[in-house]
mmCIF file of C-alpha atoms and ligand atoms in Angstrom:
data_model
loop_
_atom_site.group_PDB
_atom_site.id
_atom_site.type_symbol
_atom_site.label_atom_id
_atom_site.label_comp_id
_atom_site.label_asym_id
_atom_site.label_seq_id
_atom_site.Cartn_x
_atom_site.Cartn_y
_atom_site.Cartn_z
ATOM 1 C CA MET A 1 162.628 -102.971 69.349
ATOM 2 C CA LYS A 2 159.607 -104.479 71.077
ATOM 3 C CA GLU A 3 161.127 -103.862 74.494
ATOM 4 C CA GLU A 4 161.815 -100.245 73.616
ATOM 5 C CA ASN A 5 158.207 -99.737 72.671
ATOM 6 C CA ILE A 6 156.968 -101.176 75.937
ATOM 7 C CA HIS A 7 159.467 -99.040 77.744
ATOM 8 C CA ILE A 8 158.219 -95.901 75.997
ATOM 9 C CA ASN A 9 154.584 -96.790 76.629
ATOM 10 C CA ASN A 10 155.281 -97.426 80.282
ATOM 11 C CA THR A 11 157.108 -94.154 80.535
ATOM 12 C CA VAL A 12 154.262 -92.335 78.913
ATOM 13 C CA ILE A 13 151.703 -93.988 81.186
ATOM 14 C CA SER A 14 153.676 -93.358 84.353
ATOM 15 C CA PHE A 15 154.243 -89.804 83.181
ATOM 16 C CA PHE A 16 150.517 -89.177 83.067
ATOM 17 C CA LEU A 17 149.800 -91.080 86.251
ATOM 18 C CA ASN A 18 152.272 -88.953 88.117
ATOM 19 C CA PRO A 19 150.277 -86.342 90.022
ATOM 20 C CA THR A 20 152.999 -83.745 89.384
ATOM 21 C CA ASN A 21 152.073 -83.846 85.720
ATOM 22 C CA GLU A 22 148.695 -82.326 86.497
ATOM 23 C CA TYR A 23 148.973 -79.810 83.698
ATOM 24 C CA LEU A 24 149.674 -82.346 80.973
ATOM 25 C CA ARG A 25 146.878 -84.610 82.106
ATOM 26 C CA TYR A 26 144.552 -81.700 82.098
ATOM 27 C CA LYS A 27 145.741 -80.717 78.607
ATOM 28 C CA VAL A 28 145.077 -84.176 77.206
ATOM 29 C CA ALA A 29 141.656 -84.281 78.826
ATOM 30 C CA PHE A 30 140.926 -80.836 77.505
ATOM 31 C CA GLU A 31 141.967 -81.704 73.964
ATOM 32 C CA LYS A 32 139.737 -84.760 74.122
ATOM 33 C CA LYS A 33 136.922 -82.526 75.223
ATOM 34 C CA ILE A 34 137.625 -80.136 72.392
ATOM 35 C CA GLN A 35 137.485 -83.063 69.948
ATOM 36 C CA LEU A 36 134.190 -84.062 71.484
ATOM 37 C CA TYR A 37 132.892 -80.545 71.129
ATOM 38 C CA ASP A 38 134.068 -80.443 67.498
ATOM 39 C CA LYS A 39 132.249 -83.695 66.866
ATOM 40 C CA LYS A 40 129.146 -82.431 68.590
ATOM 41 C CA LEU A 41 129.423 -79.152 66.736
ATOM 42 C CA LEU A 42 129.655 -80.907 63.383
ATOM 43 C CA GLU A 43 126.713 -83.120 64.304
ATOM 44 C CA GLU A 44 124.627 -80.136 65.215
ATOM 45 C CA LYS A 45 125.774 -78.215 62.164
ATOM 46 C CA SER A 46 122.413 -78.230 60.450
ATOM 47 C CA LYS A 47 120.784 -76.594 63.482
ATOM 48 C CA TYR A 48 123.088 -73.625 63.841
ATOM 49 C CA SER A 49 124.072 -73.279 60.173
ATOM 50 C CA GLN A 50 120.632 -71.847 59.463
ATOM 51 C CA LEU A 51 121.186 -69.225 62.131
ATOM 52 C CA LEU A 52 124.728 -68.386 61.017
ATOM 53 C CA ASN A 53 123.669 -68.306 57.364
ATOM 54 C CA SER A 54 121.042 -65.718 58.214
ATOM 55 C CA ILE A 55 123.717 -63.273 59.402
ATOM 56 C CA PRO A 56 124.456 -61.236 56.284
ATOM 57 C CA LEU A 57 128.224 -61.170 56.810
ATOM 58 C CA PRO A 58 130.908 -63.709 55.928
ATOM 59 C CA LEU A 59 131.849 -65.585 59.087
ATOM 60 C CA ALA A 60 133.775 -68.694 60.098
ATOM 61 C CA LEU A 61 134.119 -70.803 63.190
ATOM 62 C CA ILE A 62 137.602 -72.187 63.890
ATOM 63 C CA ASN A 63 138.817 -74.517 66.600
ATOM 64 C CA GLU A 64 141.856 -74.216 68.874
ATOM 65 C CA GLN A 65 144.027 -75.818 66.199
ATOM 66 C CA ARG A 66 142.877 -73.074 63.774
ATOM 67 C CA PHE A 67 140.906 -75.379 61.505
ATOM 68 C CA ILE A 68 137.886 -73.847 59.836
ATOM 69 C CA LEU A 69 135.061 -76.040 61.125
ATOM 70 C CA PHE A 70 132.294 -73.975 59.592
ATOM 71 C CA ALA A 71 131.944 -71.139 57.083
ATOM 72 C CA ASN A 72 128.543 -69.591 56.438
ATOM 73 C CA ASN A 73 127.201 -69.130 52.890
ATOM 74 C CA PHE A 74 128.422 -65.534 52.714
ATOM 75 C CA ALA A 75 131.971 -66.701 53.499
ATOM 76 C CA LYS A 76 131.679 -69.568 51.001
ATOM 77 C CA ASP A 77 130.598 -67.073 48.345
ATOM 78 C CA ILE A 78 133.740 -64.980 48.627
ATOM 79 C CA PHE A 79 136.433 -67.444 49.708
ATOM 80 C CA PRO A 80 137.715 -70.507 47.758
ATOM 81 C CA SER A 81 135.463 -73.571 47.704
ATOM 82 C CA ASN A 82 137.710 -75.584 50.084
ATOM 83 C CA PHE A 83 137.788 -72.778 52.681
ATOM 84 C CA GLU A 84 135.619 -74.738 55.115
ATOM 85 C CA GLY A 85 137.651 -77.624 56.503
ATOM 86 C CA SER A 86 141.014 -75.993 55.797
ATOM 87 C CA TYR A 87 143.687 -74.548 58.036
ATOM 88 C CA LEU A 88 143.017 -70.833 58.655
ATOM 89 C CA HIS A 89 146.619 -69.685 58.262
ATOM 90 C CA GLN A 90 146.817 -71.410 54.905
ATOM 91 C CA TYR A 91 144.604 -68.596 53.620
ATOM 92 C CA PHE A 92 145.648 -65.729 55.831
ATOM 93 C CA ARG A 93 149.370 -65.700 56.420
ATOM 94 C CA ASP A 94 149.443 -62.306 58.096
ATOM 95 C CA PRO A 95 151.343 -62.715 61.409
ATOM 96 C CA ILE A 96 149.146 -60.035 62.998
ATOM 97 C CA LEU A 97 146.174 -62.405 62.612
ATOM 98 C CA LYS A 98 148.052 -65.116 64.540
ATOM 99 C CA ASN A 99 149.003 -62.623 67.244
ATOM 100 C CA THR A 100 145.456 -61.328 67.494
ATOM 101 C CA ILE A 101 144.073 -64.850 67.985
ATOM 102 C CA GLU A 102 146.675 -65.352 70.740
ATOM 103 C CA LYS A 103 145.477 -62.133 72.389
ATOM 104 C CA VAL A 104 141.858 -63.347 72.226
ATOM 105 C CA LYS A 105 142.992 -66.628 73.781
ATOM 106 C CA ASN A 106 144.899 -64.956 76.620
ATOM 107 C CA ASP A 107 142.362 -62.261 77.472
ATOM 108 C CA LEU A 108 139.194 -64.230 76.589
ATOM 109 C CA ASP A 109 137.997 -61.068 74.928
ATOM 110 C CA ASP A 110 137.062 -59.831 71.426
ATOM 111 C CA TYR A 111 139.701 -58.245 69.212
ATOM 112 C CA SER A 112 139.673 -56.963 65.657
ATOM 113 C CA LEU A 113 142.237 -56.153 63.009
ATOM 114 C CA ASN A 114 142.301 -54.821 59.465
ATOM 115 C CA LEU A 115 143.342 -57.331 56.805
ATOM 116 C CA GLN A 116 143.896 -56.871 53.077
ATOM 117 C CA ILE A 117 142.430 -60.017 51.518
ATOM 118 C CA ASP A 118 143.012 -61.048 47.934
ATOM 119 C CA LEU A 119 139.644 -61.849 46.324
ATOM 120 C CA ASN A 120 139.832 -62.766 42.645
ATOM 121 C CA ASN A 121 143.085 -60.842 42.268
ATOM 122 C CA LYS A 122 141.627 -57.764 43.904
ATOM 123 C CA ASN A 123 142.837 -56.595 47.285
ATOM 124 C CA VAL A 124 139.877 -55.870 49.531
ATOM 125 C CA LEU A 125 140.187 -54.310 52.967
ATOM 126 C CA PHE A 126 138.304 -56.222 55.655
ATOM 127 C CA ASN A 127 137.863 -55.464 59.304
ATOM 128 C CA VAL A 128 138.176 -58.893 60.911
ATOM 129 C CA LYS A 129 136.548 -59.399 64.304
ATOM 130 C CA ILE A 130 137.587 -62.384 66.421
ATOM 131 C CA GLN A 131 135.337 -63.460 69.258
ATOM 132 C CA PRO A 132 136.032 -66.338 71.633
ATOM 133 C CA VAL A 133 133.336 -68.962 72.185
ATOM 134 C CA ILE A 134 133.889 -69.952 75.800
ATOM 135 C CA SER A 135 132.873 -73.090 77.722
ATOM 136 C CA GLU A 136 131.250 -73.066 81.151
ATOM 137 C CA GLU A 137 134.706 -73.755 82.594
ATOM 138 C CA LYS A 138 135.950 -70.557 80.964
ATOM 139 C CA GLU A 139 137.984 -72.378 78.334
ATOM 140 C CA ILE A 140 138.050 -71.410 74.683
ATOM 141 C CA LEU A 141 136.107 -73.851 72.529
ATOM 142 C CA TYR A 142 136.093 -71.961 69.256
ATOM 143 C CA TYR A 143 136.806 -68.616 67.716
ATOM 144 C CA LEU A 144 134.117 -66.878 65.699
ATOM 145 C CA ILE A 145 135.689 -64.817 62.919
ATOM 146 C CA ILE A 146 133.593 -62.158 61.215
ATOM 147 C CA PHE A 147 134.767 -60.470 58.023
ATOM 148 C CA ILE A 148 133.445 -56.946 57.459
ATOM 149 C CA ASP A 149 134.098 -55.523 54.014
ATOM 150 C CA GLN A 150 135.086 -51.909 54.654
ATOM 151 C CA GLU A 151 134.367 -50.737 51.099
ATOM 152 C CA SER A 152 130.810 -52.031 51.031
ATOM 153 C CA ILE A 153 130.200 -50.556 54.488
ATOM 154 C CA SER A 154 131.101 -47.051 53.370
ATOM 155 C CA LYS A 155 129.043 -47.585 50.190
ATOM 156 C CA SER A 156 126.044 -48.726 52.205
ATOM 157 C CA ILE A 157 126.399 -45.776 54.615
ATOM 158 C CA GLN A 158 126.327 -43.473 51.578
ATOM 159 C CA GLU A 159 123.264 -45.267 50.153
ATOM 160 C CA ARG A 160 121.516 -45.077 53.529
ATOM 161 C CA ASN A 161 122.231 -41.344 53.787
ATOM 162 C CA ASP A 162 120.938 -40.692 50.245
ATOM 163 C CA PHE A 163 117.845 -42.746 51.025
ATOM 164 C CA LEU A 164 117.139 -40.839 54.254
ATOM 165 C CA ALA A 165 117.669 -37.504 52.489
ATOM 166 C CA ASN A 166 115.239 -38.503 49.702
ATOM 167 C CA ALA A 167 112.647 -39.961 52.070
ATOM 168 C CA SER A 168 112.630 -36.920 54.330
ATOM 169 C CA HIS A 169 112.450 -34.591 51.326
ATOM 170 C CA GLU A 170 109.444 -36.500 49.941
ATOM 171 C CA LEU A 171 107.728 -36.427 53.341
ATOM 172 C CA LYS A 172 108.485 -32.743 53.882
ATOM 173 C CA THR A 173 106.563 -31.536 50.812
ATOM 174 C CA PRO A 174 103.084 -32.850 51.771
ATOM 175 C CA LEU A 175 103.769 -32.129 55.433
ATOM 176 C CA THR A 176 104.545 -28.454 54.679
ATOM 177 C CA ASN A 177 101.253 -28.209 52.738
ATOM 178 C CA ILE A 178 99.282 -29.838 55.574
ATOM 179 C CA ILE A 179 100.828 -27.501 58.161
ATOM 180 C CA GLY A 180 100.188 -24.445 55.932
ATOM 181 C CA ILE A 181 96.488 -25.254 55.457
ATOM 182 C CA SER A 182 96.075 -26.218 59.130
ATOM 183 C CA GLU A 183 97.556 -22.871 60.232
ATOM 184 C CA ILE A 184 95.121 -20.908 58.045
ATOM 185 C CA ILE A 185 92.155 -22.949 59.362
ATOM 186 C CA SER A 186 93.211 -22.592 62.985
ATOM 187 C CA SER A 187 93.353 -18.789 62.709
ATOM 188 C CA ASP A 188 90.166 -18.613 60.619
ATOM 189 C CA PRO A 189 87.941 -21.746 60.988
ATOM 190 C CA LYS A 190 85.511 -20.472 58.334
ATOM 191 C CA ALA A 191 88.252 -20.625 55.690
ATOM 192 C CA ILE A 192 87.776 -24.369 55.217
ATOM 193 C CA ILE A 193 84.078 -23.878 54.411
ATOM 194 C CA GLU A 194 84.671 -20.884 52.123
ATOM 195 C CA ASN A 195 87.552 -22.403 50.235
ATOM 196 C CA LYS A 196 86.716 -25.932 49.059
ATOM 197 C CA ASN A 197 90.310 -26.308 47.764
ATOM 198 C CA PHE A 198 91.592 -26.329 51.334
ATOM 199 C CA SER A 199 89.851 -29.538 52.308
ATOM 200 C CA LYS A 200 90.660 -31.112 48.925
ATOM 201 C CA ASN A 201 94.343 -30.175 49.266
ATOM 202 C CA LEU A 202 94.422 -31.407 52.811
ATOM 203 C CA LEU A 203 93.103 -34.803 51.747
ATOM 204 C CA VAL A 204 95.469 -35.041 48.750
ATOM 205 C CA ASN A 205 98.503 -34.285 50.915
ATOM 206 C CA VAL A 206 97.461 -36.581 53.754
ATOM 207 C CA LYS A 207 96.952 -39.393 51.201
ATOM 208 C CA ARG A 208 100.311 -38.637 49.592
ATOM 209 C CA MET A 209 101.983 -38.958 52.992
ATOM 210 C CA GLN A 210 100.091 -42.126 53.776
ATOM 211 C CA ASN A 211 101.086 -43.733 50.449
ATOM 212 C CA LEU A 212 104.688 -42.773 50.955
ATOM 213 C CA ILE A 213 104.757 -44.156 54.486
ATOM 214 C CA TYR A 214 103.117 -47.415 53.353
ATOM 215 C CA SER A 215 105.657 -47.767 50.538
ATOM 216 C CA LEU A 216 108.539 -47.065 52.934
ATOM 217 C CA LEU A 217 107.195 -49.725 55.299
ATOM 218 C CA ASP A 218 106.841 -52.234 52.426
ATOM 219 C CA LEU A 219 110.374 -51.530 51.308
ATOM 220 C CA SER A 220 111.771 -51.989 54.785
ATOM 221 C CA LYS A 221 109.827 -55.263 55.292
ATOM 222 C CA VAL A 222 111.141 -56.608 51.998
ATOM 223 C CA GLU A 223 114.687 -55.581 52.949
ATOM 224 C CA ILE A 224 114.389 -57.318 56.308
ATOM 225 C CA ASN A 225 113.119 -60.470 54.534
ATOM 226 C CA LYS A 226 116.322 -60.676 52.532
ATOM 227 C CA ASN A 227 118.333 -63.769 53.580
ATOM 228 C CA ILE A 228 115.858 -64.870 56.241
ATOM 229 C CA ILE A 229 112.648 -65.461 54.329
ATOM 230 C CA GLN A 230 111.728 -69.088 53.710
ATOM 231 C CA TYR A 231 109.830 -69.440 50.457
ATOM 232 C CA LYS A 232 107.229 -72.167 49.999
ATOM 233 C CA LEU A 233 106.197 -73.959 46.832
ATOM 234 C CA LEU A 234 102.833 -72.428 45.951
ATOM 235 C CA SER A 235 100.469 -72.972 43.060
ATOM 236 C CA LEU A 236 101.012 -70.070 40.674
ATOM 237 C CA GLU A 237 97.438 -70.232 39.433
ATOM 238 C CA LYS A 238 95.959 -70.069 42.939
ATOM 239 C CA ILE A 239 98.047 -67.207 44.327
ATOM 240 C CA SER A 240 97.796 -65.122 41.170
ATOM 241 C CA ASN A 241 93.982 -65.514 41.015
ATOM 242 C CA SER A 242 93.502 -64.568 44.664
ATOM 243 C CA THR A 243 95.914 -61.619 44.313
ATOM 244 C CA ILE A 244 94.160 -60.308 41.204
ATOM 245 C CA ASP A 245 90.738 -60.639 42.896
ATOM 246 C CA GLU A 246 92.022 -58.713 45.887
ATOM 247 C CA PHE A 247 93.466 -56.012 43.614
ATOM 248 C CA LYS A 248 90.153 -55.643 41.744
ATOM 249 C CA ASN A 249 88.263 -55.344 45.052
ATOM 250 C CA ILE A 250 90.257 -52.377 46.270
ATOM 251 C CA GLN A 251 90.049 -50.455 42.983
ATOM 252 C CA SER A 252 87.507 -47.668 42.741
ATOM 253 C CA LYS A 253 84.287 -48.562 40.910
ATOM 254 C CA GLU A 254 84.651 -45.750 38.314
ATOM 255 C CA GLN A 255 87.788 -47.289 36.890
ATOM 256 C CA ASN A 256 86.833 -49.656 34.145
ATOM 257 C CA ILE A 257 89.699 -52.023 34.655
ATOM 258 C CA LYS A 258 90.140 -55.163 32.616
ATOM 259 C CA ILE A 259 92.675 -57.776 33.526
ATOM 260 C CA PHE A 260 93.241 -60.682 31.153
ATOM 261 C CA ASN A 261 94.799 -63.392 33.209
ATOM 262 C CA ASN A 262 96.433 -66.173 31.318
ATOM 263 C CA LEU A 263 98.393 -67.767 34.168
ATOM 264 C CA ASN A 264 96.358 -70.955 34.119
ATOM 265 C CA ASN A 265 98.980 -73.657 34.130
ATOM 266 C CA LYS A 266 97.435 -75.828 36.847
ATOM 267 C CA SER A 267 100.582 -77.796 37.695
ATOM 268 C CA LEU A 268 102.996 -74.868 37.870
ATOM 269 C CA LYS A 269 104.425 -74.122 41.283
ATOM 270 C CA LEU A 270 106.510 -71.148 42.290
ATOM 271 C CA LYS A 271 108.836 -70.875 45.294
ATOM 272 C CA THR A 272 107.612 -67.672 46.865
ATOM 273 C CA ASP A 273 105.919 -65.941 49.760
ATOM 274 C CA GLU A 274 102.292 -64.844 49.536
ATOM 275 C CA LYS A 275 102.891 -61.343 50.905
ATOM 276 C CA GLU A 276 105.847 -60.622 48.641
ATOM 277 C CA PHE A 277 104.002 -62.067 45.634
ATOM 278 C CA LYS A 278 101.060 -59.775 46.364
ATOM 279 C CA LEU A 279 103.345 -56.740 46.512
ATOM 280 C CA LEU A 280 104.790 -57.631 43.098
ATOM 281 C CA PHE A 281 101.362 -57.793 41.461
ATOM 282 C CA PHE A 282 99.901 -54.792 43.287
ATOM 283 C CA ASN A 283 102.741 -52.446 42.404
ATOM 284 C CA ILE A 284 102.871 -53.451 38.737
ATOM 285 C CA LEU A 285 99.084 -53.475 38.212
ATOM 286 C CA ASP A 286 98.730 -50.188 40.073
ATOM 287 C CA ASN A 287 101.282 -48.559 37.747
ATOM 288 C CA ALA A 288 99.660 -49.961 34.629
ATOM 289 C CA PHE A 289 96.274 -48.408 35.458
ATOM 290 C CA LYS A 290 97.774 -45.240 36.933
ATOM 291 C CA TYR A 291 99.743 -44.574 33.776
ATOM 292 C CA SER A 292 96.478 -44.642 31.826
ATOM 293 C CA SER A 293 96.163 -48.174 30.653
ATOM 294 C CA SER A 294 92.588 -49.438 30.286
ATOM 295 C CA SER A 295 93.529 -53.089 30.405
ATOM 296 C CA VAL A 296 96.400 -55.313 31.379
ATOM 297 C CA LYS A 297 97.280 -58.689 29.942
ATOM 298 C CA ILE A 298 99.088 -61.012 32.339
ATOM 299 C CA TYR A 299 100.645 -64.085 30.793
ATOM 300 C CA LEU A 300 103.223 -66.739 31.296
ATOM 301 C CA GLU A 301 106.303 -67.708 29.335
ATOM 302 C CA GLU A 302 108.275 -70.774 30.298
ATOM 303 C CA THR A 303 111.797 -71.693 29.265
ATOM 304 C CA THR A 304 113.906 -74.619 30.485
ATOM 305 C CA LYS A 305 115.549 -72.347 33.058
ATOM 306 C CA ASN A 306 112.950 -69.681 33.840
ATOM 307 C CA ILE A 307 109.338 -68.931 34.554
ATOM 308 C CA GLU A 308 108.414 -65.460 33.323
ATOM 309 C CA ILE A 309 105.280 -63.592 34.357
ATOM 310 C CA ILE A 310 104.598 -60.759 31.922
ATOM 311 C CA PHE A 311 102.350 -57.744 32.484
ATOM 312 C CA GLN A 312 101.483 -55.924 29.280
ATOM 313 C CA ASP A 313 99.646 -52.593 29.298
ATOM 314 C CA ASN A 314 98.589 -50.054 26.690
ATOM 315 C CA GLY A 315 99.350 -46.939 28.716
ATOM 316 C CA ILE A 316 101.562 -43.889 28.158
ATOM 317 C CA GLY A 317 104.823 -45.854 28.123
ATOM 318 C CA ILE A 318 108.234 -44.824 29.440
ATOM 319 C CA PRO A 319 110.769 -42.747 27.478
ATOM 320 C CA ARG A 320 113.558 -45.011 26.176
ATOM 321 C CA ASN A 321 116.337 -43.169 28.044
ATOM 322 C CA GLU A 322 114.528 -43.490 31.388
ATOM 323 C CA ILE A 323 113.620 -47.213 31.291
ATOM 324 C CA ASN A 324 116.848 -48.189 33.092
ATOM 325 C CA ARG A 325 116.190 -45.734 35.889
ATOM 326 C CA VAL A 326 112.596 -46.478 36.901
ATOM 327 C CA THR A 327 113.602 -49.240 39.356
ATOM 328 C CA GLU A 328 115.785 -46.770 41.309
ATOM 329 C CA ARG A 329 114.374 -45.649 44.642
ATOM 330 C CA PHE A 330 112.365 -42.409 44.330
ATOM 331 C CA TYR A 331 112.897 -42.164 40.553
ATOM 332 C CA ARG A 332 109.877 -40.765 38.716
ATOM 333 C CA VAL A 333 109.702 -40.133 34.975
ATOM 334 C CA LYS A 334 109.930 -36.411 34.180
ATOM 335 C CA GLY A 335 106.581 -34.896 33.320
ATOM 336 C CA ASN A 336 104.559 -37.475 35.295
ATOM 337 C CA GLU A 337 104.691 -35.495 38.537
ATOM 338 C CA LYS A 338 100.941 -34.773 38.410
ATOM 339 C CA ILE A 339 100.180 -38.501 38.634
ATOM 340 C CA GLU A 340 100.245 -39.593 42.275
ATOM 341 C CA GLY A 341 103.223 -41.759 43.199
ATOM 342 C CA SER A 342 106.238 -42.156 45.450
ATOM 343 C CA GLY A 343 108.797 -43.498 43.004
ATOM 344 C CA LEU A 344 109.210 -46.539 45.246
ATOM 345 C CA GLY A 345 106.856 -49.103 43.634
ATOM 346 C CA LEU A 346 109.264 -50.578 41.086
ATOM 347 C CA SER A 347 112.186 -50.474 43.510
ATOM 348 C CA ILE A 348 110.101 -52.632 45.881
ATOM 349 C CA VAL A 349 109.422 -55.016 42.957
ATOM 350 C CA SER A 350 113.120 -55.106 42.123
ATOM 351 C CA GLU A 351 114.071 -55.793 45.762
ATOM 352 C CA ILE A 352 111.537 -58.654 45.963
ATOM 353 C CA MET A 353 112.885 -60.172 42.743
ATOM 354 C CA ASN A 354 116.399 -59.998 44.238
ATOM 355 C CA ASN A 355 115.138 -61.890 47.285
ATOM 356 C CA HIS A 356 113.855 -64.554 44.854
ATOM 357 C CA GLU A 357 117.215 -64.555 43.024
ATOM 358 C CA GLY A 358 115.212 -63.517 39.983
ATOM 359 C CA GLU A 359 115.020 -60.265 38.054
ATOM 360 C CA ILE A 360 112.713 -57.599 36.645
ATOM 361 C CA LYS A 361 112.974 -56.554 32.998
ATOM 362 C CA ILE A 362 111.057 -53.693 31.390
ATOM 363 C CA GLU A 363 110.274 -53.031 27.740
ATOM 364 C CA SER A 364 108.340 -49.892 26.871
ATOM 365 C CA GLU A 365 107.420 -47.582 24.043
ATOM 366 C CA GLU A 366 105.940 -44.143 24.545
ATOM 367 C CA LYS A 367 102.229 -43.849 23.681
ATOM 368 C CA ILE A 368 102.101 -47.601 22.979
ATOM 369 C CA GLY A 369 102.580 -49.305 26.310
ATOM 370 C CA THR A 370 104.802 -51.139 28.740
ATOM 371 C CA LYS A 371 105.742 -54.760 29.373
ATOM 372 C CA VAL A 372 107.090 -55.734 32.791
ATOM 373 C CA PHE A 373 108.739 -59.170 32.998
ATOM 374 C CA LEU A 374 109.162 -60.925 36.329
ATOM 375 C CA ILE A 375 111.772 -63.607 35.703
ATOM 376 C CA PHE A 376 111.926 -66.430 38.277
ATOM 377 C CA LYS A 377 114.425 -69.270 38.179
ATOM 378 C CA ARG A 378 112.753 -72.664 37.796
ATOM 379 C CA VAL A 379 113.053 -74.792 40.936
HETATM 380 P P1 LIG B 1 105.533 -44.417 41.173
HETATM 381 O O1 LIG B 1 105.052 -44.433 42.564
HETATM 382 O O2 LIG B 1 106.016 -43.063 40.742
HETATM 383 O O3 LIG B 1 104.575 -45.002 40.230
HETATM 384 P P2 LIG B 1 107.313 -46.581 40.512
HETATM 385 O O4 LIG B 1 108.643 -46.939 41.106
HETATM 386 O O5 LIG B 1 106.267 -47.596 40.562
HETATM 387 O O6 LIG B 1 106.884 -45.260 41.199
HETATM 388 O O7 LIG B 1 107.566 -46.188 39.008
HETATM 389 C C1 LIG B 1 108.606 -45.293 38.662
HETATM 390 C C2 LIG B 1 108.223 -44.500 37.439
HETATM 391 O O8 LIG B 1 108.170 -45.376 36.302
HETATM 392 C C3 LIG B 1 106.850 -43.869 37.525
HETATM 393 O O9 LIG B 1 106.955 -42.591 38.079
HETATM 394 C C4 LIG B 1 106.394 -43.851 36.085
HETATM 395 O O10 LIG B 1 106.808 -42.652 35.468
HETATM 396 C C5 LIG B 1 107.131 -44.985 35.406
HETATM 397 N N1 LIG B 1 106.246 -46.152 35.188
HETATM 398 C C6 LIG B 1 106.186 -47.265 35.961
HETATM 399 N N2 LIG B 1 105.324 -48.164 35.464
HETATM 400 C C7 LIG B 1 104.807 -47.603 34.343
HETATM 401 C C8 LIG B 1 103.844 -48.029 33.376
HETATM 402 N N3 LIG B 1 103.243 -49.219 33.451
HETATM 403 N N4 LIG B 1 103.589 -47.188 32.351
HETATM 404 C C9 LIG B 1 104.204 -45.990 32.265
HETATM 405 N N5 LIG B 1 105.112 -45.544 33.155
HETATM 406 C C10 LIG B 1 105.410 -46.323 34.166
#
């Protein structure tokens, strides 16, 4: 038995020492290298996981042996908890996937395929892109697999189209007015002096456009922040006081605005971002005073799970059947058209609360007032 072992070992050694077995020696060396890379990759996981987690698509990195070395948070959210660290074909048995990976390996090029994936007993169609990660020696180290949910893509294309249609419609109205007045003035310069309404209308429409553009920019910034923003622990008392002071400073002097701020829990910290926090307060306070409130009470309610910041006004209120709709983009309550607004303020607030994994809740009664709750999870 012992002799046999020695014999085998010797055979194996001589086999590898034989220069004609170049290929096998190379293969062993290469596999060792791959293992080294895997080790290095796992060691450096924390560095690149942040980058891969910021890509808002489920993706996984597999090695030559088809083991899932890494799955980003989006992949972990939709696939079973032991997805990372498992064998890829244990989850996806489709032979086309195997063939496609072989094609990537042979051609050192990207390929994609459509896969029906069972997620919580629902078949979802994904477009799966496979990209080779290649070493300097032009050998495959890993495969990057990106899962693109076809349904959500067509939904988001639809949402984007609706958004563009609404935004351009909203911009067109003041723009048409500005062009109309400008045309009259250019053919008859005295018209602007004789008709005071012209200059007033011009200003109103330019301001309307400016507000809309600012709101669109805020919305896009907040959308970009999603998944990449790093919140810091900030003192709630400090940031709310400075935000309220800033809000008061930019209000016109004629408005007799009273803000009762009761957020004075000195030790309370909130995981947030100063700019986003400011946008929350500005949009809600602006609405409260715009919709004819003379004062706003801001106070805090704490539960074991949540920190709630509540804004209570005594303005015109929102009709019961429209409360659910006011956070939709461009939604404005019927009959309020004369009050300046873009219909984007509360959708920006809602987007920011999503970024915080929190929520916005609204309670309102017509002619009595409105309460807006910003509900943050306790850290
Ligand atoms: P807008 O720019 O029109 O104010 P928002 O998204 O901020 O857009 O609000 C959507 C709609 O909700 C407003 O048009 C308004 O009718 C209603 N609304 C929001 N906040 C209040 C409030 N505090 N009191 C009464 N109505 C409000």
